GROMACS .gro file of C-alpha atoms in nm:
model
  418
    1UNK     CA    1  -0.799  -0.427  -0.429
    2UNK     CA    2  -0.752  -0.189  -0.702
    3UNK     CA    3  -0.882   0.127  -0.505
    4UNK     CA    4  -0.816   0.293  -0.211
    5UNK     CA    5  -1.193   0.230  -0.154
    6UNK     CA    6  -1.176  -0.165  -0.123
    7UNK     CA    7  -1.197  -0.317   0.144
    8UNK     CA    8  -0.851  -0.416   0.363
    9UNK     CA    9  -0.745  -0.757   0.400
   10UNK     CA   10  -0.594  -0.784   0.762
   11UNK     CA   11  -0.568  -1.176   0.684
   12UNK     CA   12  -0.771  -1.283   1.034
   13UNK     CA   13  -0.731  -1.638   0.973
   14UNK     CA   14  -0.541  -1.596   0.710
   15UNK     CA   15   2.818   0.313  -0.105
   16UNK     CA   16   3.002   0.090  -0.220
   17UNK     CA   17   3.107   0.274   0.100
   18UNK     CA   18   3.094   0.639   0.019
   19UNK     CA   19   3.388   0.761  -0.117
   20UNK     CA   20   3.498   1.097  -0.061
   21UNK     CA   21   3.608   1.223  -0.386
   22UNK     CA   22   3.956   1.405  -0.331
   23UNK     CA   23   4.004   1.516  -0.713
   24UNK     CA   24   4.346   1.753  -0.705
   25UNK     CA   25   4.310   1.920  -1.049
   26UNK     CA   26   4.183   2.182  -1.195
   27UNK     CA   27   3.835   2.249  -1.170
   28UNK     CA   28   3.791   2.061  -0.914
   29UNK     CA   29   3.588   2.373  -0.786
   30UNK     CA   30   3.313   2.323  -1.059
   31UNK     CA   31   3.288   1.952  -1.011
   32UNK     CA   32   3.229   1.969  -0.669
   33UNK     CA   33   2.970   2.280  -0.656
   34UNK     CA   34   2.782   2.070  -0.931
   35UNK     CA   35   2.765   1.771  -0.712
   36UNK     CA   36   2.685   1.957  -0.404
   37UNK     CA   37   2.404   2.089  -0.617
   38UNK     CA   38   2.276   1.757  -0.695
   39UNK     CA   39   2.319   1.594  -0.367
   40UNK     CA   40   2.087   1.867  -0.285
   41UNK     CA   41   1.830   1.860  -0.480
   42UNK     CA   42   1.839   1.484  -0.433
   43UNK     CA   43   1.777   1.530  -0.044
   44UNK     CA   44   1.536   1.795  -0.120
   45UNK     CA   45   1.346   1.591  -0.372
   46UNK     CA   46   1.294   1.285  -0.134
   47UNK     CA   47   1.242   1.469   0.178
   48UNK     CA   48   0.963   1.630   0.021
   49UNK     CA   49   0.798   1.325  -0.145
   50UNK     CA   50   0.831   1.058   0.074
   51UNK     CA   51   0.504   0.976   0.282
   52UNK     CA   52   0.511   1.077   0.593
   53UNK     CA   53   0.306   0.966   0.907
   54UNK     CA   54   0.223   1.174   1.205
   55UNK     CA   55   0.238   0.884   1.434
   56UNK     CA   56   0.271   0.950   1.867
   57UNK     CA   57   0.590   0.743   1.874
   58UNK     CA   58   0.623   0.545   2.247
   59UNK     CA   59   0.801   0.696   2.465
   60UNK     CA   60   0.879   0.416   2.679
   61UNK     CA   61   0.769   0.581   2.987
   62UNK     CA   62   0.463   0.368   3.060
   63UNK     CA   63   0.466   0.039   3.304
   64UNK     CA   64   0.680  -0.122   3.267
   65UNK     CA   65   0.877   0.120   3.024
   66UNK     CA   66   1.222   0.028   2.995
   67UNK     CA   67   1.501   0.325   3.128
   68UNK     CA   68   1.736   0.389   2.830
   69UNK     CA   69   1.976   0.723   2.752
   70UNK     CA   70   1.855   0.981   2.562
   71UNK     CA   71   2.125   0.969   2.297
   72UNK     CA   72   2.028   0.647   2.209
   73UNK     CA   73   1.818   0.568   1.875
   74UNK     CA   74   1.512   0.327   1.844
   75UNK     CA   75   1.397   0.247   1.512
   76UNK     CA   76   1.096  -0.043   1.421
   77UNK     CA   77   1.104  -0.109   1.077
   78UNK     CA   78   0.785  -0.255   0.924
   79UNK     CA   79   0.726  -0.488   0.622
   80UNK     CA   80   0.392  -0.491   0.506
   81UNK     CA   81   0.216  -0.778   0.296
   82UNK     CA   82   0.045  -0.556   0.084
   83UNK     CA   83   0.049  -0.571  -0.255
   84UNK     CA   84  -0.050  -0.215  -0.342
   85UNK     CA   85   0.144   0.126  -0.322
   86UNK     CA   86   0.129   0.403  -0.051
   87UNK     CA   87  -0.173   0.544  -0.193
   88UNK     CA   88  -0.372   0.225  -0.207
   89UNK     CA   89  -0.308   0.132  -0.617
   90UNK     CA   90  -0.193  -0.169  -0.776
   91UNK     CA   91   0.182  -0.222  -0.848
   92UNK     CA   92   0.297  -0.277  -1.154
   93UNK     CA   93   0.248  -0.616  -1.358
   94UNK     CA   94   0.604  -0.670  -1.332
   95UNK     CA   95   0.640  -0.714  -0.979
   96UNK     CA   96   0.329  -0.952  -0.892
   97UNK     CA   97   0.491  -1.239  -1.188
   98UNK     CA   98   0.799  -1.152  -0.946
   99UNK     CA   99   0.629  -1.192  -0.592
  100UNK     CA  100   0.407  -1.494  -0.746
  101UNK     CA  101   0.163  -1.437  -0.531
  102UNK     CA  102  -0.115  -1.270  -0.668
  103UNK     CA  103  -0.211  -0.902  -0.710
  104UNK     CA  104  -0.356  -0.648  -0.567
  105UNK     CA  105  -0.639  -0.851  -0.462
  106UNK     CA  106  -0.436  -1.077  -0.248
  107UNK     CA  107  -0.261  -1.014   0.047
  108UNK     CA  108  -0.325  -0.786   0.338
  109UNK     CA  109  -0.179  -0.536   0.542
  110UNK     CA  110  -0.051  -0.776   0.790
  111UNK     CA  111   0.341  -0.660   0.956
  112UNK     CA  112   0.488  -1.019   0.810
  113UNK     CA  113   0.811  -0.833   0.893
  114UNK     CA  114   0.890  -0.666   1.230
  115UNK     CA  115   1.250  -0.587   1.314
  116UNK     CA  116   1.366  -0.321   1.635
  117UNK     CA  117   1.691  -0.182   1.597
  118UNK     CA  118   1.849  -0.027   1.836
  119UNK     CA  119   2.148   0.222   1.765
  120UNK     CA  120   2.408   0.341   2.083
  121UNK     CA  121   2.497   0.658   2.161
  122UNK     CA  122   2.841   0.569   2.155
  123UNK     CA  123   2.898   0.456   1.846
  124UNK     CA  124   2.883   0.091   1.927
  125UNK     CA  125   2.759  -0.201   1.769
  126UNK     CA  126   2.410  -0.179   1.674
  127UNK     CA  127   2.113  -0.480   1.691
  128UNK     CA  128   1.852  -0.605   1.520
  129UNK     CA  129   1.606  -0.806   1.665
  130UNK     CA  130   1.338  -0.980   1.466
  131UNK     CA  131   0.997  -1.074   1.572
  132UNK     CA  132   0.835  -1.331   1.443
  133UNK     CA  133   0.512  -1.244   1.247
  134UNK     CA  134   0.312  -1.496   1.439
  135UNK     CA  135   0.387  -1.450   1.819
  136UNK     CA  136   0.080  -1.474   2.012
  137UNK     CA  137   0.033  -1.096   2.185
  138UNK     CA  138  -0.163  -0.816   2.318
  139UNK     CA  139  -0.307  -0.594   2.079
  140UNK     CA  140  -0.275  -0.244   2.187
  141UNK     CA  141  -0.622  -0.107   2.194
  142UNK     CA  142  -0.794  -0.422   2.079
  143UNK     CA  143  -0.831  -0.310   1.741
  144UNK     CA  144  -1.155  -0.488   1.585
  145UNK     CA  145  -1.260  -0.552   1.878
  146UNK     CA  146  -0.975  -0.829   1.896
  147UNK     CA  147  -0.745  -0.778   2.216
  148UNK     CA  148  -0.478  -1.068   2.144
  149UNK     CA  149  -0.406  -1.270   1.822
  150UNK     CA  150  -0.059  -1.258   1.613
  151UNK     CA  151   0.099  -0.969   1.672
  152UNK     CA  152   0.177  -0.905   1.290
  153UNK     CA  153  -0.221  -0.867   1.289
  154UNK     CA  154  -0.215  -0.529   1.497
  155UNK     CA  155  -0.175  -0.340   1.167
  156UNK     CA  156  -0.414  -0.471   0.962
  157UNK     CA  157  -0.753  -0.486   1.220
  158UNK     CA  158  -0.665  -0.123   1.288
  159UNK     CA  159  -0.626  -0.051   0.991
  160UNK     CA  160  -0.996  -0.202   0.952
  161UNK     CA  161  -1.161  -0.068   1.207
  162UNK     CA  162  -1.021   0.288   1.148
  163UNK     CA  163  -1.150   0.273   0.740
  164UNK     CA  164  -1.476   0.204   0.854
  165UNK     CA  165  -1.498   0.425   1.109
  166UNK     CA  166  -1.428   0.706   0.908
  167UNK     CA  167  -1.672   0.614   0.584
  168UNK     CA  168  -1.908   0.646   0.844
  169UNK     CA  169  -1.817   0.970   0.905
  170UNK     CA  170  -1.839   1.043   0.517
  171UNK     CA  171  -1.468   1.130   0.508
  172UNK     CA  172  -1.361   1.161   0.160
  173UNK     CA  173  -1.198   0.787   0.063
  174UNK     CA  174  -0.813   0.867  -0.031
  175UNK     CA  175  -0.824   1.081   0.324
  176UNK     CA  176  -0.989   0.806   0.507
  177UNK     CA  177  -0.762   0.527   0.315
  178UNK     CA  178  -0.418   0.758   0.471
  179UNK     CA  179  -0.531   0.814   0.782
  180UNK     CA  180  -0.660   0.439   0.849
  181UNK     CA  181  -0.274   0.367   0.733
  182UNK     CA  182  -0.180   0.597   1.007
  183UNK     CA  183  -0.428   0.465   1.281
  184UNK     CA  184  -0.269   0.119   1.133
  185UNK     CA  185   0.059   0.218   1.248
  186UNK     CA  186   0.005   0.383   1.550
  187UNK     CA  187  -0.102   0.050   1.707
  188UNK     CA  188   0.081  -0.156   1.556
  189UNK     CA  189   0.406   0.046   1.700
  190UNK     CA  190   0.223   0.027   2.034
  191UNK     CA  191   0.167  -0.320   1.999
  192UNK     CA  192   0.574  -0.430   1.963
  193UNK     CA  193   0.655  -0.165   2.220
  194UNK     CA  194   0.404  -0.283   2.489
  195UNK     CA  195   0.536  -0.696   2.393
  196UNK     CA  196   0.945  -0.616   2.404
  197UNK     CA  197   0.846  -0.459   2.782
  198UNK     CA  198   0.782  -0.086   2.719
  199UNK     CA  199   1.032   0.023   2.484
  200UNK     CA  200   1.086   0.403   2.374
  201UNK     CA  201   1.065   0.394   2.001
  202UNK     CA  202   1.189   0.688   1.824
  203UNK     CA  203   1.098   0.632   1.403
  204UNK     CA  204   1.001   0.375   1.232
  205UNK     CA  205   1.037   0.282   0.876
  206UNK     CA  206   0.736   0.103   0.691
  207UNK     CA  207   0.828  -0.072   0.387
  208UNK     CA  208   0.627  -0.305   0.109
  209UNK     CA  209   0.703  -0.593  -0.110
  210UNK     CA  210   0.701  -0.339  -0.406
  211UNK     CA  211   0.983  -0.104  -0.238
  212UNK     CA  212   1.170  -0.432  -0.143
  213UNK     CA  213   1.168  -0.537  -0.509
  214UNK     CA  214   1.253  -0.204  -0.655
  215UNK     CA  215   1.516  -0.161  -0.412
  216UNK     CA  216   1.699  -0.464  -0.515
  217UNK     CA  217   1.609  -0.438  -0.897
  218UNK     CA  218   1.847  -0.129  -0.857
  219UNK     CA  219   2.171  -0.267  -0.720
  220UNK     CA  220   2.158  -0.616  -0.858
  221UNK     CA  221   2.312  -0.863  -0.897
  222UNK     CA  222   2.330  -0.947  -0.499
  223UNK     CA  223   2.610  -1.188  -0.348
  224UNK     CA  224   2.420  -1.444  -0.090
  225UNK     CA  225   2.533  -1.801   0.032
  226UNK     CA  226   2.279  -2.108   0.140
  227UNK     CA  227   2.392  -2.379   0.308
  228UNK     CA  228   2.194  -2.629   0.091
  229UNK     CA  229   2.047  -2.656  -0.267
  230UNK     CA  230   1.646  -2.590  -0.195
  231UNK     CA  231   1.349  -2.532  -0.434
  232UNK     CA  232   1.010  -2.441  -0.408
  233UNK     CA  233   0.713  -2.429  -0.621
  234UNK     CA  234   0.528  -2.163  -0.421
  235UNK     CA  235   0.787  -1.900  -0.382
  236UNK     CA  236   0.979  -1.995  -0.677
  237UNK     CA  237   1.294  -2.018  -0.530
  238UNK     CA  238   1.537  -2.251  -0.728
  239UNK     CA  239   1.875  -2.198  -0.537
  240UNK     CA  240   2.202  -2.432  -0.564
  241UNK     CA  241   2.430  -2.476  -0.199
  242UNK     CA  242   2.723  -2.220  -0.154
  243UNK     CA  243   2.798  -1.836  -0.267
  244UNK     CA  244   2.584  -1.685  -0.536
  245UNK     CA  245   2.457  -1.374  -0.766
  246UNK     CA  246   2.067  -1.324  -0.774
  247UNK     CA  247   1.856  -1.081  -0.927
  248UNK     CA  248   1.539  -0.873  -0.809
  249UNK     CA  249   1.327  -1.183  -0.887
  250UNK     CA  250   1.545  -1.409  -0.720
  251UNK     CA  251   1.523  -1.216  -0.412
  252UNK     CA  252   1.190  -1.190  -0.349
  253UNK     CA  253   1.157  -1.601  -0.377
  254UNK     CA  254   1.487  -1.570  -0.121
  255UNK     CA  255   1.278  -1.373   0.121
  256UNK     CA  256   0.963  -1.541   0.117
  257UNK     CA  257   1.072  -1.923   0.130
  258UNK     CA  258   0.971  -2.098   0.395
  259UNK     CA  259   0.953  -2.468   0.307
  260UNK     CA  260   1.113  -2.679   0.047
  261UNK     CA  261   0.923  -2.894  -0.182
  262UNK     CA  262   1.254  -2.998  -0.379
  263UNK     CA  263   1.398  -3.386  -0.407
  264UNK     CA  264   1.572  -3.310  -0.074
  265UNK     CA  265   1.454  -3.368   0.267
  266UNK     CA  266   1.520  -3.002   0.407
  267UNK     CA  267   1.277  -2.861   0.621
  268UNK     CA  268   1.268  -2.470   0.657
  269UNK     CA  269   1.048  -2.286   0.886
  270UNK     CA  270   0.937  -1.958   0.957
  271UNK     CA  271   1.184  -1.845   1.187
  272UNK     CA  272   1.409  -1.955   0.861
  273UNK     CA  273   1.259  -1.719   0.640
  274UNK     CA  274   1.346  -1.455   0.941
  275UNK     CA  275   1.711  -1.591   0.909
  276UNK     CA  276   1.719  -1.521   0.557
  277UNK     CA  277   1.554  -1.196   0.533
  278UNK     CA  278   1.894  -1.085   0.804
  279UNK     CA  279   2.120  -1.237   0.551
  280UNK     CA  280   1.993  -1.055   0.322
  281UNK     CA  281   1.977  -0.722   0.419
  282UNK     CA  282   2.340  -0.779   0.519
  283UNK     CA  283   2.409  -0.936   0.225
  284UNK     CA  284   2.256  -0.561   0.003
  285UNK     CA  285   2.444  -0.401   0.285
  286UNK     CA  286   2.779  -0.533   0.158
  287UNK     CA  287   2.634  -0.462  -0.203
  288UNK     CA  288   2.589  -0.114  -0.169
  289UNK     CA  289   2.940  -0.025  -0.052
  290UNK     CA  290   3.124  -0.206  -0.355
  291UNK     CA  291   2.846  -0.071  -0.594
  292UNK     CA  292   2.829   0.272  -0.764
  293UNK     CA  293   2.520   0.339  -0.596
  294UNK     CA  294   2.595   0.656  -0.452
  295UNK     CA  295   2.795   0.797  -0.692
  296UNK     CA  296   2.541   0.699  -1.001
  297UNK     CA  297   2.280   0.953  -0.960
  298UNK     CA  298   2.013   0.714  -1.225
  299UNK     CA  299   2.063   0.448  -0.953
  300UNK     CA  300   2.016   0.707  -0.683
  301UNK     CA  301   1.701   0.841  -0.841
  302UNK     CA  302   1.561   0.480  -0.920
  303UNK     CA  303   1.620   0.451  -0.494
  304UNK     CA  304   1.431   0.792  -0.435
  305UNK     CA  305   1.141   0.716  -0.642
  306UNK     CA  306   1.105   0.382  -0.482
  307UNK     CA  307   1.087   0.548  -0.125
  308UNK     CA  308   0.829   0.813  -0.296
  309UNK     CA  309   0.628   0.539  -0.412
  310UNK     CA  310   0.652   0.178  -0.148
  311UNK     CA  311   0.786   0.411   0.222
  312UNK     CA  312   0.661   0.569   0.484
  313UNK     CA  313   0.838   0.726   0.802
  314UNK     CA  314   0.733   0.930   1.094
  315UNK     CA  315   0.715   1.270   1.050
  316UNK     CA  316   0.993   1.329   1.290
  317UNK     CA  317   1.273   1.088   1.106
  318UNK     CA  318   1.513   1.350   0.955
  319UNK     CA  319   1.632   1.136   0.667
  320UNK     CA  320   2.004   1.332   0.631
  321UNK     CA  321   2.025   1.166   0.988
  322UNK     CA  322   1.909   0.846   0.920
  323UNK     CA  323   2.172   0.782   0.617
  324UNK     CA  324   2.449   0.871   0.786
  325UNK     CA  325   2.320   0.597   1.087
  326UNK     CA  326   2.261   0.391   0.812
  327UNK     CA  327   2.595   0.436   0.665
  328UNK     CA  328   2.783   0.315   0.970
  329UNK     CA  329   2.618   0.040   0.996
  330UNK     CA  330   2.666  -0.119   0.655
  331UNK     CA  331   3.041  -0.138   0.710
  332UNK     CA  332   2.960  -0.440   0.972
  333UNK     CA  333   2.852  -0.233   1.287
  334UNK     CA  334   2.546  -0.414   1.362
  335UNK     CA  335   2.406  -0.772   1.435
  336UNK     CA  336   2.095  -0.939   1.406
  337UNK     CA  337   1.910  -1.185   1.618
  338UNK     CA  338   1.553  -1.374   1.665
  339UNK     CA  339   1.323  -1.354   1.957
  340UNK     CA  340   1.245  -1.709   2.084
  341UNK     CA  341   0.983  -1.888   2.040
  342UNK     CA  342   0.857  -2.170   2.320
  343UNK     CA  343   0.621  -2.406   2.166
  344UNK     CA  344   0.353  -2.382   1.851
  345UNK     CA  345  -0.050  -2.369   1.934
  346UNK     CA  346  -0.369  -2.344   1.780
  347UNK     CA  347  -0.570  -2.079   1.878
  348UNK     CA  348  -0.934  -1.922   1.761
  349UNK     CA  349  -0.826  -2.113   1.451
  350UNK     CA  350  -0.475  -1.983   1.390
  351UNK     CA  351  -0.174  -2.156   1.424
  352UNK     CA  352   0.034  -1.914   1.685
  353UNK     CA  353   0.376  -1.908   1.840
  354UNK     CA  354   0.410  -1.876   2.209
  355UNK     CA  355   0.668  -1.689   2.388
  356UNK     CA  356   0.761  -1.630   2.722
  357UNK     CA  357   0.737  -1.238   2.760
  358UNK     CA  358   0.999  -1.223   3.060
  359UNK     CA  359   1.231  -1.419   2.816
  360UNK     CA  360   1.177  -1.215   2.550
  361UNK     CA  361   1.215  -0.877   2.796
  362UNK     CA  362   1.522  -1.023   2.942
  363UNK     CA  363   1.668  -1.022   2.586
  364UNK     CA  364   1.567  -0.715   2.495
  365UNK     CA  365   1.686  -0.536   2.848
  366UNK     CA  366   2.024  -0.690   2.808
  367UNK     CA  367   2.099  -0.526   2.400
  368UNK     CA  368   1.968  -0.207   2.520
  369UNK     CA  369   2.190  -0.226   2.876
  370UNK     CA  370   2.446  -0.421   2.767
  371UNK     CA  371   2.780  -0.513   2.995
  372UNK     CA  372   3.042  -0.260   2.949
  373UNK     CA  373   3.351  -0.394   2.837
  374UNK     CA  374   3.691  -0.265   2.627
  375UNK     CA  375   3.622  -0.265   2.263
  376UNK     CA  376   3.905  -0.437   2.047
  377UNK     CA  377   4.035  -0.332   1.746
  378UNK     CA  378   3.891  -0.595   1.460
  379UNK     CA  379   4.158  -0.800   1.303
  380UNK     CA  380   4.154  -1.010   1.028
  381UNK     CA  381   4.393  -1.302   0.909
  382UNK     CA  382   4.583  -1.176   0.570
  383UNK     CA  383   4.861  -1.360   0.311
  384UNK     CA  384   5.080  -1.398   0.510
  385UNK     CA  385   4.943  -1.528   0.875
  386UNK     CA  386   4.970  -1.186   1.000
  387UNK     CA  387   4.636  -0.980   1.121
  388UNK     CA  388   4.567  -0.641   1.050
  389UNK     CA  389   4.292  -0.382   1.223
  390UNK     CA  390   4.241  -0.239   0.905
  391UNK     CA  391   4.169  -0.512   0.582
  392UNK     CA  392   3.850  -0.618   0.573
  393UNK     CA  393   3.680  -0.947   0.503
  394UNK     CA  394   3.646  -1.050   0.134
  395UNK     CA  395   3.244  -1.029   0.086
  396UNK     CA  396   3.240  -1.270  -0.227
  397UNK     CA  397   3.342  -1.507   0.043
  398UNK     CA  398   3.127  -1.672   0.339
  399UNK     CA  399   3.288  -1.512   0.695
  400UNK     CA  400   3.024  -1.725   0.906
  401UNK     CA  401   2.798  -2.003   0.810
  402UNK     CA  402   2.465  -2.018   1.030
  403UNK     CA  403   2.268  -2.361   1.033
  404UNK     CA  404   2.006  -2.231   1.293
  405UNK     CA  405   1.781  -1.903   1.366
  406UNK     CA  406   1.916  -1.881   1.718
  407UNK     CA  407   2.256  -1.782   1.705
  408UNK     CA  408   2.294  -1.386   1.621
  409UNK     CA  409   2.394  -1.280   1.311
  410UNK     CA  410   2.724  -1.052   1.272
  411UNK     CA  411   2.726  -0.797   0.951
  412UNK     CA  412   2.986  -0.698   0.741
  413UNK     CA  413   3.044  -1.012   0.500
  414UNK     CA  414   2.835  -1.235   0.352
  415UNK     CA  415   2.653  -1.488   0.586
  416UNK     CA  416   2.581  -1.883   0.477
  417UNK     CA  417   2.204  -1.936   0.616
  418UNK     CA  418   1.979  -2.260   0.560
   0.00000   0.00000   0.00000
C-alpha cells in the first residue's frame, strides 16, 4: 500500500531518571530560563503534532462493567502491524531491511500487540497485562459483518468496513483513510473492554512498527538477557544466552521472534514473543533513566518526531500527565503479566486461542481490586551483607530470570526471558 487510497489489509486468514539540575553558580538564572524555554516549546511542539483520535473511550459502566475509583488510570496501548505511517505512506527503506518483512504492501492493520495497564490512585504498583493477539473473542459491533474471530482482528475489519463505507459516500480519501483509523479504534477499544469484563478505559496509546524502531534507534544500544542462544531466519534474530547490547535492528528481530530455526532444539511460541516484548519495554525502561535522553534535546527531538510521525492518542490524553505516570513507572513501579490461554483450535480456517472469559475476568478483577496490605520498604543486598531501602539493583545485571510466560514480570532491572 503506498496510498492512503489502497486497500487495508486486516489479515482475515492471515531519564536516565530525570535529574533535577541543582547548578549553584552564577547564572544559574539564564541556564534555567533557557531550558524552561525549551522544555516548552518541546511540549508545545508535540502536543500540537501528534495525531490525535476523537475516540468515545469505555466507560465501564455497561453489563457487566467492572466498579473501579475514579482516581484510578486505564490505559490500552495498541501495536499495530502496519507497515505505513499515520497518514497511510510508506516508511522509510531503512526500516522494512530492519523489520524483514516486507513493505508497505505487506502487513495489515491487525492489533498484534494489546497490553491494559492499569495505574492506582495511590501511587502503587502498576500492571500490565498482555493479550494475546490471537484469543478467540467477540467483536464489538461485528465489524465486516464478522461478530467473533481473533480479537487482534477488531481493528483491521473496522477499519475495512468503515473505508468503504465512506468512498461510498465520496468522502475525500486522506479524510476517509483518518477517520476509518478512528472507526478502527473505536472498536477495537470496545472489543478488549467488553473481553477483560467491562473495563473503564481512560486513553489509549496506538503505536507502529516504524515508531517502535525509531524509538529504539534513539537510545541504543539496549541491555537485554535470554536465557538461551536462539536464531531465526525469518525474524533475523541471531542472539547468544546471557546479558547483552542490541541495536534498533536487533530489536525489532527481538520483538518479533517466535520460533527458532537454529541447531538447537528450543521451541518458542507466541505467548514467548509476548514475554519478550515485556522484557523489553522494561529492559528501554531501565535504558532511559541511565541515558541522556532527557537532558539531550537532539535525542528528545528524534523521540518527538517519531510520536508526530508512528502515534496516535485520544484526544483527551494530556501528554504532560502521561510522562510524569510514565516516569514513575520506569524506576520499577510496575509489573507485567499474560492472560491465559486454555487450549489451541482451528476455527473458520484460523488457528485461535481459547480462553476461559471468567478466568480471564477473575484476573483482571483481582489487579484492579487488589488485597490491601502494608507496603514494605524495597531492600536490596549490598557489599557487605547488609540491605538498604535506598540502592538499587545493578541493571547490567539479570535481577530475575523467567523460563515461562506465566509468571508476572517485575520492572526495574533487567529480566532473563526464553
Amino acid at each position: 500500500m503506498t496510498e492512503p487510497s489502497a486497500e487495508p489489509r486486516h489479515g482475515r486468514p492471515r531519564p536516565r531518571r530525570r535529574r533535577i539540575a541543582a547548578i549553584i553558580a552564577g547564572g544559574v538564572a539564564v541556564v534555567l530560563v533557557a531550558a524552561a524555554g525549551v522544555a516548552v516549546w518541546k511540549y508545545v511542539d508535540l502536543s500540537t503534532g501528534i495525531r490525535r483520535s476523537a475516540v468515545t473511550m469505555p466507560t465501564g459502566s455497561a453489563t457487566p462493567g467492572v466498579p473501579q475509583n475514579t482516581g484510578e488510570t486505564n490505559i490500552l496501548i495498541m501495536g499495530l502491524d502496519s507497515r505505513v505511517d499515520q497518514n497511510g505512506k510508506p516508511l522509510p527503506q531503512e526500516i522494512y531491511d530492519a523489520i524483514r518483512a516486507g513493505d508497505q504492501s505487506d502487513g495489515g492493520y491487525n492489533a498484534n500487540v494489546l497490553m491494559f495497564i492499569h495505574i492506582p490512585a495511590n501511587g502503587g504498583k502498576a500492571s500490565g497485562i498482555s493479550i494475546p493477539r490471537d484469543d478467540y473473542a467477540s467483536l464489538a459491533g461485528s465489524p465486516d459483518g464478522v461478530s467473533r474471530s481473533k480479537i487482534k482482528e477488531a481493528y483491521g475489519l473496522a477499519m475495512d468496513e468503515k473505508l468503504r463505507e465512506l468512498r461510498k459516500q465520496g468522502v475525500a480519501e486522506a479524510d476517509a483513510y483518518q477517520q476509518a483509523r478512528t472507526a478502527a479504534r473505536q472498536t477495537q477499544i470496545q472489543t478488549v473492554s467488553d473481553f477483560l469484563g467491562g473495563v473503564r478505559i481512560d486513553h489509549f496509546v496506538e503505536i507502529t512498527m516504524g515508531a517502535f524502531y525509531e524509538i529504539a534507534k534513539a537510545v541504543q544500544p539496549i541491555t537485554v538477557c535470554l536465557n538461551h542462544a536462539t536464531q531465526d531466519r525469518f525474524s533475523g534474530a541471531d542472539f547468544r544466552a546471557g546479558v547483552q547490547q542490541i541495536d534498533a535492528s536487533q530489536a525489532m528481530s527481538f520483538v518479533r521472534q517466535r520460533r527458532d530455526t537454529g541447531p538447537t532444539d528450543l521451541e518458542l511460541t507466541d505467548l514467548d514473543r509476548t514475554r519478550r516484548q515485556q522484557a523489553f519495554i522494561v529492559s528501554l525502561a531501565v535504558q532511559l533513566r541511565q541515558a541522556k535522553t532527557f537532558t539531550d534535546f537532539g535525542t528528545l527531538q528524534s523521540l518527538i518526531d517519531t510520536a508526530k510521525t508512528y502515534i496516535a492518542v485520544d484526544d483527551g490524553l494530556d501528554l504532560l500527565s502521561f510522562a510524569s505516570q510514565a516516569q514513575r513507572l520506569s524506576g520499577g513501579n510496575i509489573d507485567f503479566q499474560t492472560l491465559p490461554v486454555e487450549r489451541y483450535e482451528t476455527i473458520d480456517g484460523k488457528s485461535v486461542n481459547i480462553v476461559d472469559l471468567a478466568k480471564i475476568r477473575a484476573i483482571v478483577d483481582a489487579v484492579l481490586h487488589p488485597p490491601t496490605t502494608t507496603p514494605e520498604a524495597p531492600t536490596t543486598t549490598g557489599p557487605t551483607g547488609e540491605t538498604s531501602p535506598t540502592e538499587q539493583p545493578t541493571p547490567e545485571l539479570p535481577a530475575n530470570t523467567y523460563t515461562d510466560s506465566a509468571t508476572p514480570l517485575q520492572s526495574g532491572a533487567i529480566p532473563c526471558v526464553n
